[in-house]
CSV table of C-alpha atoms in Angstrom, one decimal:
chain,number,residue,atom,x,y,z
A,1,MET,CA,-8.3,50.9,76.1
A,2,SER,CA,-5.2,51.7,78.2
A,3,ASP,CA,-1.6,52.8,77.1
A,4,LEU,CA,-0.1,49.8,75.8
A,5,GLN,CA,-2.8,48.5,73.6
A,6,ILE,CA,-2.8,51.7,72.2
A,7,ALA,CA,0.8,51.4,71.6
A,8,LEU,CA,0.1,47.8,69.8
A,9,VAL,CA,-2.4,49.5,67.7
A,10,LEU,CA,-0.1,52.1,66.7
A,11,ILE,CA,3.3,49.4,66.0
A,12,GLY,CA,1.0,48.1,64.3
A,13,ILE,CA,-0.2,49.8,61.5
A,14,VAL,CA,3.0,51.1,61.3
A,15,VAL,CA,4.5,47.7,60.6
A,16,VAL,CA,1.3,47.3,58.0
A,17,GLY,CA,2.8,50.7,56.6
A,18,GLY,CA,6.4,49.8,55.9
A,19,VAL,CA,5.4,46.0,54.3
A,20,LEU,CA,2.7,47.8,51.7
A,21,ALA,CA,5.4,50.6,50.9
A,22,PHE,CA,8.4,47.9,50.5
A,23,ASN,CA,5.8,45.7,47.9
A,24,TRP,CA,5.4,48.8,46.1
A,25,TRP,CA,8.1,49.8,45.7
A,26,GLN,CA,9.8,46.1,44.9
A,27,GLU,CA,6.7,45.6,42.0
A,28,ARG,CA,7.8,48.9,40.7
A,29,ARG,CA,12.3,47.8,40.2
A,30,PHE,CA,10.8,44.7,38.5
A,31,ARG,CA,8.7,46.3,36.2
A,32,LYS,CA,11.0,48.4,35.1
A,33,GLN,CA,13.3,45.3,34.4
A,34,ALA,CA,11.0,43.3,32.8
A,35,SER,CA,10.1,45.8,30.1
A,36,ALA,CA,14.1,46.8,29.8
A,37,ALA,CA,15.0,43.5,28.8
A,38,PHE,CA,11.4,42.9,26.7
A,39,ASP,CA,12.1,46.0,24.5
A,40,ALA,CA,16.2,45.1,23.8
A,41,PRO,CA,16.5,43.3,20.5
A,42,VAL,CA,17.0,39.2,20.8
A,43,ASN,CA,18.5,37.3,18.3
A,44,ASP,CA,16.6,34.3,17.7
A,45,VAL,CA,18.2,32.0,16.0
A,46,LEU,CA,15.4,30.4,14.7
A,47,MET,CA,14.4,33.8,12.9
A,48,GLN,CA,16.7,34.5,10.0
A,49,PRO,CA,17.0,38.3,8.8
A,50,ALA,CA,15.2,39.6,6.3
A,51,VAL,CA,18.7,40.2,3.9
A,52,ALA,CA,17.7,43.7,1.8
A,53,ARG,CA,14.2,44.0,2.3
A,54,HIS,CA,12.3,45.9,4.4
A,55,GLU,CA,9.9,42.7,5.9
A,56,PRO,CA,10.0,41.4,9.1
A,57,ALA,CA,12.2,37.9,10.1
A,58,ALA,CA,10.3,34.6,8.9
A,59,ARG,CA,10.5,32.4,12.0
A,60,ILE,CA,12.1,29.0,10.2
A,61,GLU,CA,10.1,25.7,11.7
A,62,PRO,CA,12.8,22.6,11.9
A,63,GLU,CA,11.9,19.9,8.3
A,64,LEU,CA,12.6,16.7,7.4
A,65,HIS,CA,12.6,16.5,4.0
A,66,GLU,CA,12.2,13.4,1.9
A,67,PRO,CA,14.3,12.2,-0.8
A,68,THR,CA,12.8,12.3,-4.6
A,69,PHE,CA,12.5,9.9,-6.7
A,70,GLY,CA,11.6,9.8,-10.7
A,71,GLU,CA,12.3,13.9,-11.3
A,72,GLN,CA,11.8,14.1,-15.0
A,73,PRO,CA,14.5,15.7,-16.6
A,74,ILE,CA,14.2,19.2,-18.6
A,75,VAL,CA,12.9,19.2,-22.3
A,76,PRO,CA,16.0,19.9,-24.5
A,77,ASP,CA,12.8,22.6,-26.4
A,78,GLU,CA,12.0,24.0,-23.2
A,79,ALA,CA,15.8,24.6,-22.6
A,80,ASP,CA,16.2,26.7,-25.6
A,81,ALA,CA,13.2,28.1,-25.0
A,82,ASN,CA,14.6,29.9,-22.1
A,83,LEU,CA,17.7,30.5,-24.0
A,84,GLU,CA,16.5,32.7,-26.7
A,85,SER,CA,15.0,34.3,-24.2
A,86,HIS,CA,17.6,36.2,-23.3
A,87,LEU,CA,20.3,35.3,-26.0
A,88,PRO,CA,20.3,37.1,-29.9
A,89,HIS,CA,20.1,35.0,-32.7
A,90,PRO,CA,23.3,34.1,-34.8
A,91,SER,CA,22.2,35.2,-38.2
A,92,ALA,CA,21.1,38.5,-36.2
A,93,PRO,CA,23.4,41.5,-37.4
A,94,VAL,CA,25.6,43.3,-35.5
A,95,SER,CA,24.6,47.0,-34.5
A,96,PRO,CA,27.8,49.4,-35.5
A,97,SER,CA,26.0,51.1,-31.9
A,98,PRO,CA,26.0,49.5,-28.5
A,99,ALA,CA,23.4,51.8,-27.4
A,100,VAL,CA,20.5,50.8,-30.0
A,101,PRO,CA,20.6,46.8,-30.3
A,102,ALA,CA,20.1,45.3,-33.6
A,103,PRO,CA,16.0,43.1,-33.8
A,104,THR,CA,16.1,39.7,-34.2
A,105,PRO,CA,14.6,38.6,-37.4
A,106,LEU,CA,11.1,36.6,-37.5
A,107,ARG,CA,12.6,33.1,-37.9
A,108,ASN,CA,10.0,31.1,-40.1
A,109,GLU,CA,12.0,28.0,-40.5
A,110,PRO,CA,11.8,24.8,-39.3
A,111,ARG,CA,13.6,23.7,-36.4
A,112,PRO,CA,15.6,21.0,-35.8
A,113,ALA,CA,14.0,17.9,-34.0
A,114,ALA,CA,15.1,18.0,-30.6
A,115,SER,CA,15.3,14.7,-28.6
A,116,ILE,CA,12.4,14.5,-26.3
A,117,THR,CA,12.6,12.0,-23.3
A,118,ALA,CA,9.9,9.6,-22.4
A,119,PRO,CA,8.1,9.7,-19.8
A,120,VAL,CA,8.6,7.5,-16.9
A,121,ALA,CA,6.3,4.6,-16.2
A,122,ALA,CA,4.3,5.1,-12.8
A,123,ALA,CA,6.3,2.4,-10.4
A,124,PRO,CA,3.1,-0.6,-10.3
A,125,TYR,CA,2.5,-0.1,-6.2
A,126,ASP,CA,-0.6,-1.1,-4.1
A,127,GLU,CA,-1.3,2.0,-1.5
A,128,LEU,CA,-3.7,0.6,-0.2
A,129,ILE,CA,-2.0,-3.0,0.6
A,130,GLU,CA,2.0,-2.7,0.2
A,131,TYR,CA,4.5,-1.1,2.7
A,132,ARG,CA,7.1,0.9,0.4
A,133,ILE,CA,10.6,1.6,1.2
A,134,ARG,CA,13.3,3.5,-2.5
A,135,LEU,CA,16.6,3.3,-3.3
A,136,GLY,CA,17.7,5.7,-5.6
A,137,ALA,CA,21.0,6.2,-7.7
A,138,GLU,CA,22.5,6.7,-10.7
A,139,ASN,CA,24.4,3.2,-11.3
A,140,VAL,CA,23.6,0.7,-9.3
A,141,LEU,CA,24.8,-3.0,-10.4
A,142,ALA,CA,21.5,-5.7,-9.7
A,143,ASN,CA,23.7,-8.0,-7.5
A,144,VAL,CA,23.9,-4.9,-5.1
A,145,PHE,CA,20.8,-6.6,-4.0
A,146,ALA,CA,21.4,-10.2,-3.7
A,147,ASP,CA,22.0,-10.9,-0.3
A,148,ALA,CA,18.5,-9.0,1.0
A,149,PHE,CA,16.9,-10.2,-1.9
A,150,ASN,CA,17.1,-13.1,-0.2
A,151,GLN,CA,16.0,-12.7,3.3
A,152,SER,CA,12.8,-10.5,2.3
A,153,ARG,CA,11.8,-13.8,1.1
A,154,GLN,CA,12.0,-15.2,4.3
A,155,MET,CA,9.8,-13.4,6.3
A,156,GLY,CA,6.8,-14.3,5.7
A,157,LYS,CA,5.4,-11.9,3.7
A,158,ASN,CA,5.0,-11.3,-0.1
A,159,VAL,CA,7.7,-9.2,-1.2
A,160,ARG,CA,8.9,-7.3,-4.5
A,161,TRP,CA,11.7,-5.7,-6.2
A,162,LEU,CA,11.2,-4.0,-9.0
A,163,GLY,CA,13.8,-1.5,-10.2
A,164,LEU,CA,14.4,0.9,-12.9
A,165,PRO,CA,17.1,0.4,-15.8
A,166,VAL,CA,19.1,3.1,-16.8
A,167,ALA,CA,17.4,5.1,-19.9
A,168,ALA,CA,14.4,2.8,-19.7
A,169,THR,CA,10.9,4.4,-19.4
A,170,GLN,CA,9.7,0.7,-18.0
A,171,TRP,CA,9.7,-1.2,-14.1
A,172,GLU,CA,10.7,-4.6,-14.4
A,173,GLU,CA,11.1,-7.0,-11.4
A,174,VAL,CA,14.6,-7.7,-9.9
A,175,GLN,CA,16.6,-10.3,-10.8
A,176,PRO,CA,20.2,-9.7,-8.6
A,177,TRP,CA,22.2,-12.8,-10.7
A,178,ARG,CA,21.1,-10.4,-13.8
A,179,ASP,CA,24.1,-7.8,-15.5
A,180,VAL,CA,21.4,-4.2,-15.0
A,181,HIS,CA,21.8,-1.1,-13.3
A,182,TYR,CA,19.3,0.4,-12.3
A,183,GLN,CA,19.1,4.5,-10.9
A,184,GLN,CA,15.6,3.3,-8.6
A,185,VAL,CA,14.9,0.1,-7.6
A,186,MET,CA,11.1,-0.4,-5.0
A,187,VAL,CA,11.3,-3.0,-2.7
A,188,THR,CA,7.3,-3.8,-1.6
A,189,ALA,CA,6.4,-5.4,1.7
A,190,GLN,CA,2.3,-6.6,1.5
A,191,LEU,CA,0.8,-5.5,5.0
A,192,ALA,CA,-1.5,-8.1,5.5
A,193,ASP,CA,-3.4,-12.2,3.2
A,194,ARG,CA,-4.5,-14.7,5.1
A,195,ASN,CA,-1.7,-15.7,7.7
A,196,GLY,CA,-2.8,-12.3,9.2
A,197,ALA,CA,-1.1,-8.7,9.5
A,198,ILE,CA,2.5,-8.3,8.5
A,199,GLN,CA,4.3,-7.6,12.0
A,200,GLU,CA,6.6,-4.9,13.0
A,201,ASP,CA,9.8,-6.2,13.3
A,202,MET,CA,9.2,-7.7,9.8
A,203,LEU,CA,8.9,-4.0,8.1
A,204,SER,CA,12.0,-3.2,11.1
A,205,GLN,CA,14.1,-5.8,8.7
A,206,LEU,CA,13.8,-5.0,5.9
A,207,CYS,CA,14.5,-1.2,6.3
A,208,ALA,CA,17.7,-2.7,8.0
A,209,LEU,CA,18.4,-4.5,4.7
A,210,LEU,CA,17.8,-1.8,2.8
A,211,GLN,CA,19.9,0.7,5.2
A,212,HIS,CA,22.7,-1.6,5.3
A,213,ILE,CA,22.6,-1.4,1.5
A,214,ALA,CA,22.2,2.6,1.1
A,215,GLN,CA,24.6,3.4,3.3
A,216,THR,CA,27.3,1.1,2.0
A,217,HIS,CA,26.6,2.6,-2.1
A,218,HIS,CA,25.9,5.8,-0.6
A,219,LEU,CA,22.2,5.3,-2.2
A,220,LYS,CA,19.1,8.2,-1.1
A,221,MET,CA,16.6,6.2,0.8
A,222,ALA,CA,13.0,6.7,1.7
A,223,CYS,CA,10.7,4.3,2.9
A,224,ASP,CA,6.9,4.9,4.4
A,225,ASP,CA,5.8,5.1,7.6
A,226,THR,CA,5.3,1.9,9.6
A,227,GLY,CA,3.0,3.7,12.2
A,228,ASP,CA,0.4,4.1,9.3
A,229,ALA,CA,1.5,1.5,8.2
A,230,MET,CA,0.9,-0.6,10.6
A,231,GLU,CA,-2.7,0.8,10.7
A,232,ARG,CA,-4.0,0.2,7.5
A,233,ALA,CA,-1.9,-3.5,8.4
A,234,GLN,CA,-4.9,-4.1,11.3
A,235,SER,CA,-7.5,-2.7,8.7
A,236,ILE,CA,-6.6,-4.3,5.9
A,237,ASP,CA,-6.8,-7.3,8.4
A,238,ARG,CA,-9.4,-7.2,10.1
A,239,PHE,CA,-11.4,-6.4,6.5
A,240,CYS,CA,-10.2,-9.8,5.6
A,241,VAL,CA,-11.5,-11.5,8.1
A,242,ASP,CA,-14.9,-10.4,7.8
A,243,VAL,CA,-15.2,-11.4,4.1
A,244,ASP,CA,-13.2,-14.7,3.6
A,245,VAL,CA,-15.7,-17.5,3.3
A,246,LEU,CA,-15.6,-20.1,2.1
A,247,ILE,CA,-19.3,-22.1,1.0
A,248,GLY,CA,-18.8,-26.0,0.7
A,249,LEU,CA,-22.6,-28.0,-1.0
A,250,ASN,CA,-22.3,-31.4,-0.9
A,251,VAL,CA,-23.9,-34.4,-2.1
A,252,VAL,CA,-24.5,-37.1,-0.8
A,253,ALA,CA,-26.2,-41.1,-0.8
A,254,ARG,CA,-29.9,-40.8,-0.3
A,255,GLY,CA,-30.1,-42.4,3.5
A,256,ASP,CA,-26.7,-44.4,4.2
A,257,GLY,CA,-26.0,-45.6,0.2
A,258,THR,CA,-22.7,-44.0,-1.5
A,259,VAL,CA,-22.7,-42.1,-5.1
A,260,GLU,CA,-20.1,-44.0,-8.0
A,261,LEU,CA,-17.5,-42.0,-8.5
A,262,SER,CA,-17.5,-42.6,-12.1
A,263,ARG,CA,-20.9,-41.0,-13.2
A,264,ILE,CA,-19.1,-37.5,-11.3
A,265,VAL,CA,-16.2,-37.6,-13.1
A,266,ARG,CA,-17.2,-38.0,-16.2
A,267,GLU,CA,-20.1,-35.2,-15.5
A,268,ALA,CA,-16.6,-33.1,-14.1
A,269,GLU,CA,-15.1,-33.8,-17.2
A,270,GLN,CA,-18.2,-33.0,-19.5
A,271,SER,CA,-18.2,-30.0,-18.2
A,272,GLY,CA,-14.8,-28.1,-18.2
A,273,MET,CA,-13.6,-28.9,-14.9
A,274,VAL,CA,-9.7,-30.9,-15.0
A,275,LEU,CA,-8.4,-32.8,-12.8
A,276,GLY,CA,-5.4,-31.3,-10.6
A,277,ARG,CA,-2.4,-32.5,-9.5
A,278,ASP,CA,-4.0,-32.7,-5.9
A,279,GLY,CA,-6.7,-34.8,-6.7
A,280,VAL,CA,-9.2,-32.0,-7.1
A,281,PHE,CA,-10.7,-31.2,-9.1
A,282,GLN,CA,-11.1,-27.6,-11.0
A,283,LEU,CA,-13.2,-25.6,-13.6
A,284,LEU,CA,-11.0,-22.1,-13.9
A,285,ASP,CA,-11.4,-19.0,-16.1
A,286,SER,CA,-9.3,-18.2,-18.8
A,287,ARG,CA,-7.3,-16.3,-16.5
A,288,GLY,CA,-6.5,-20.2,-14.4
A,289,GLU,CA,-8.0,-18.5,-11.6
A,290,LEU,CA,-10.4,-20.9,-9.6
A,291,LEU,CA,-13.9,-20.0,-9.7
A,292,TYR,CA,-15.0,-23.9,-7.2
A,293,ALA,CA,-13.5,-26.9,-7.5
A,294,LEU,CA,-14.8,-31.1,-6.7
A,295,CYS,CA,-13.4,-33.5,-3.9
A,296,ASN,CA,-13.5,-36.6,-2.9
A,297,HIS,CA,-15.9,-36.9,0.7
A,298,ASP,CA,-13.3,-39.6,1.7
A,299,ALA,CA,-9.4,-39.5,1.9
A,300,GLU,CA,-8.8,-41.4,-1.4
A,301,PRO,CA,-8.5,-38.3,-4.2
A,302,PHE,CA,-10.1,-38.3,-7.5
A,303,THR,CA,-7.6,-40.1,-10.4
A,304,ALA,CA,-8.1,-40.2,-14.2
A,305,ASN,CA,-8.8,-43.4,-14.1
A,306,VAL,CA,-11.8,-44.7,-11.3
A,307,ALA,CA,-13.1,-47.6,-12.4
A,308,PRO,CA,-16.9,-48.2,-12.8
A,309,GLY,CA,-18.2,-49.2,-9.3
A,310,HIS,CA,-15.9,-47.1,-7.7
A,311,GLU,CA,-18.0,-45.4,-5.3
A,312,SER,CA,-17.7,-42.6,-2.6
A,313,LEU,CA,-20.1,-41.6,1.0
A,314,GLY,CA,-20.1,-38.0,-0.9
A,315,VAL,CA,-18.5,-35.4,-2.6
A,316,THR,CA,-17.9,-31.5,-2.1
A,317,LEU,CA,-17.8,-28.7,-4.1
A,318,GLN,CA,-16.0,-25.5,-3.1
A,319,PHE,CA,-16.5,-21.8,-3.5
A,320,ASP,CA,-13.5,-19.6,-2.6
A,321,VAL,CA,-16.1,-16.0,-2.3
A,322,PRO,CA,-13.7,-13.1,-2.1
A,323,ARG,CA,-11.0,-15.0,-5.0
A,324,VAL,CA,-13.9,-15.3,-7.8
A,325,PRO,CA,-15.1,-12.8,-9.9
A,326,ASP,CA,-18.9,-12.3,-11.0
A,327,GLY,CA,-19.4,-13.9,-8.0
A,328,LEU,CA,-23.5,-14.1,-8.2
A,329,LYS,CA,-22.4,-15.4,-11.6
A,330,VAL,CA,-20.0,-18.1,-11.0
A,331,PHE,CA,-22.0,-19.9,-7.3
A,332,ASP,CA,-25.4,-20.2,-9.5
A,333,THR,CA,-23.4,-21.5,-12.0
A,334,MET,CA,-22.3,-23.8,-8.9
A,335,VAL,CA,-25.8,-24.8,-7.2
A,336,ALA,CA,-26.6,-25.8,-11.4
A,337,PHE,CA,-24.1,-28.4,-11.7
A,338,GLY,CA,-24.0,-29.6,-8.8
A,339,ARG,CA,-27.9,-30.4,-8.8
A,340,LYS,CA,-27.1,-31.8,-11.9
A,341,LEU,CA,-25.5,-34.3,-10.0
A,342,ALA,CA,-27.3,-35.1,-7.3
A,343,ASN,CA,-29.6,-36.4,-9.7
A,344,GLU,CA,-27.3,-37.9,-11.6
A,345,VAL,CA,-25.7,-40.2,-9.1
A,346,GLY,CA,-29.8,-40.6,-7.3
A,347,GLY,CA,-28.8,-38.6,-3.9
A,348,LEU,CA,-29.4,-35.4,-2.3
A,349,LEU,CA,-27.6,-31.5,-2.9
A,350,VAL,CA,-27.1,-30.1,1.2
A,351,ASP,CA,-25.5,-28.3,2.8
A,352,ASP,CA,-23.0,-28.2,5.7
A,353,ASN,CA,-24.6,-29.5,8.0
A,354,LEU,CA,-26.6,-31.9,5.9
A,355,ARG,CA,-29.3,-29.9,5.4
A,356,PRO,CA,-31.0,-30.8,2.3
A,357,LEU,CA,-30.7,-27.3,-0.1
A,358,THR,CA,-34.1,-25.4,-1.0
A,359,ASP,CA,-34.6,-22.5,-3.5
A,360,ALA,CA,-35.2,-20.6,0.0
A,361,GLY,CA,-31.6,-22.0,1.2
A,362,ILE,CA,-29.7,-21.2,-1.9
A,363,GLU,CA,-31.3,-17.5,-2.3
A,364,LYS,CA,-30.8,-16.3,1.5
A,365,ILE,CA,-27.1,-17.6,0.6
A,366,ARG,CA,-26.8,-15.6,-2.2
A,367,SER,CA,-28.7,-12.8,-0.1
A,368,GLN,CA,-25.3,-12.6,1.4
A,369,LEU,CA,-22.9,-12.8,-1.6
A,370,THR,CA,-24.4,-9.8,-2.8
A,371,GLN,CA,-24.0,-8.7,0.6
A,372,LEU,CA,-20.0,-9.5,1.0
A,373,TYR,CA,-19.0,-8.4,-2.8
A,374,GLU,CA,-20.5,-5.1,-1.8
A,375,ARG,CA,-19.1,-4.8,1.2
A,376,MET,CA,-15.6,-5.3,-0.9
A,377,GLU,CA,-16.6,-2.8,-4.5
A,378,SER,CA,-16.7,-0.6,-1.1
A,379,ARG,CA,-13.3,-1.0,0.3
A,380,GLY,CA,-11.5,-0.8,-2.9
A,381,VAL,CA,-11.1,-4.6,-3.1
A,382,PRO,CA,-13.5,-6.6,-5.3
A,383,SER,CA,-13.4,-9.9,-6.2
A,384,GLY,CA,-11.4,-12.0,-7.8
A,385,SER,CA,-9.4,-8.6,-8.6
A,386,ARG,CA,-5.0,-9.2,-8.7
A,387,ARG,CA,-6.3,-6.7,-5.3
A,388,ALA,CA,-8.5,-9.7,-3.9
A,389,LEU,CA,-6.3,-13.1,-5.4
A,390,ARG,CA,-2.8,-11.2,-3.6
A,391,LEU,CA,-5.6,-10.8,0.0
A,392,PHE,CA,-6.7,-13.8,-0.4
A,393,SER,CA,-3.8,-16.0,-1.4
C-alpha cells in the first residue's frame, strides 16, 4: 500500500469519527431541550384547574347543548319540605341562650293542602315516521305562526302543528287564527308516504321557516338531526314499497257475455256496502275506514238507481292490503262476497289475469298476505293501524 493510500484511509477515519462525534453532541443537546420543554408546566386552554381541591384538572371537551322543553315545575310540597329541614317551626319557643337551640316540637296537625301542578301530557309525536322541530317560549300568540303554517301546507308532505297552551296540560292542534297563547309548539313532518320519501330540501325549508320565527320572537328552538331523518325516510320508503299491495278480484261473465249490474247493485247494498261520490261501492268499518271496494269495469261508475237490463263486462273487488285491520278475515269476507256475486250473475271469479280463482289460488294469496302482515308487525306498522293509514295515504 502506498503512502497516498494510507493517508486517504487515515483521512477517512478522521472524517467519519468527526461526523459521529458531532451527531452525538447534537442528539445530547436536543434531548436536554426536549426534557426541559416537557418538564415545564404549560397551561392548556381546555384544562380547568381544580379549585380548592387536590385533584388534577379535568379536560373539558366542547359540547353542543340542546334546549330543554317541558320541564316539570317543583311540586310545592317538596319545596316546603326542603325549607323546613333548615328553618324552625314558627311555633317553636325561642331559646334564651343562642348556644342551645330549642328543639322543634313534633306536629300531628294536618298540613294545608298544597297546589299540585298536573303533569303535562306527552306530545303526540311518532318517532318512527316523523321529523320533529320544537319551539319553546313563555307566551307566544298563535298568529305568529300563520305564514309558516300556510307555507308548510304546500310542501307536499303531511306537516302537523301541535301546541301546548299556557297553563294547560294537554296538547292541541295549532290554529293560527285563534286567540291562543302557547308555551310550547311542536311541528312534525311525515318522512314518507305513497308518493315516496321526503326530500332533504323540504326539511331545510321547514327549519328555515321556524328559525326565522324563533329569531324574531326570541324562542328556543331544537331540530331533530336531518341526516338521521333522511336515513329513516329512505328506509321507511323501501319498506312501504315492499308491502304496498292492492289485491283485485274480478267477477266476469262466461264466454263473451256480460253481467247484469242491477243484480250486482242489489247484492252490494244487501251486504252493507255504501255508494261513494265517485260511483264506487265501499264496505266501511266502524271508524269509517275502507275495508274493500266494488267498482265497474266500464268507465261508467255505479249510480244509486240502475235500470234493469243495464249490463257490464264485469266488476272488480279491490282490497288495499296495508290499510285494512284484521286483513285475513276481511280478505276471506271479500272472497265469499265475490263468489256470491259470480253465482248471482252466472259469471266467474277470476284474478287480474282473468284466470279462474280456485281454492288453491285463494290459499296462495292468503299465504302471501300472512307474510306481508308479519313483516308489517315486525316493523311496528300493523295493518290498518293509525301509523299504517298515515304511511299508505
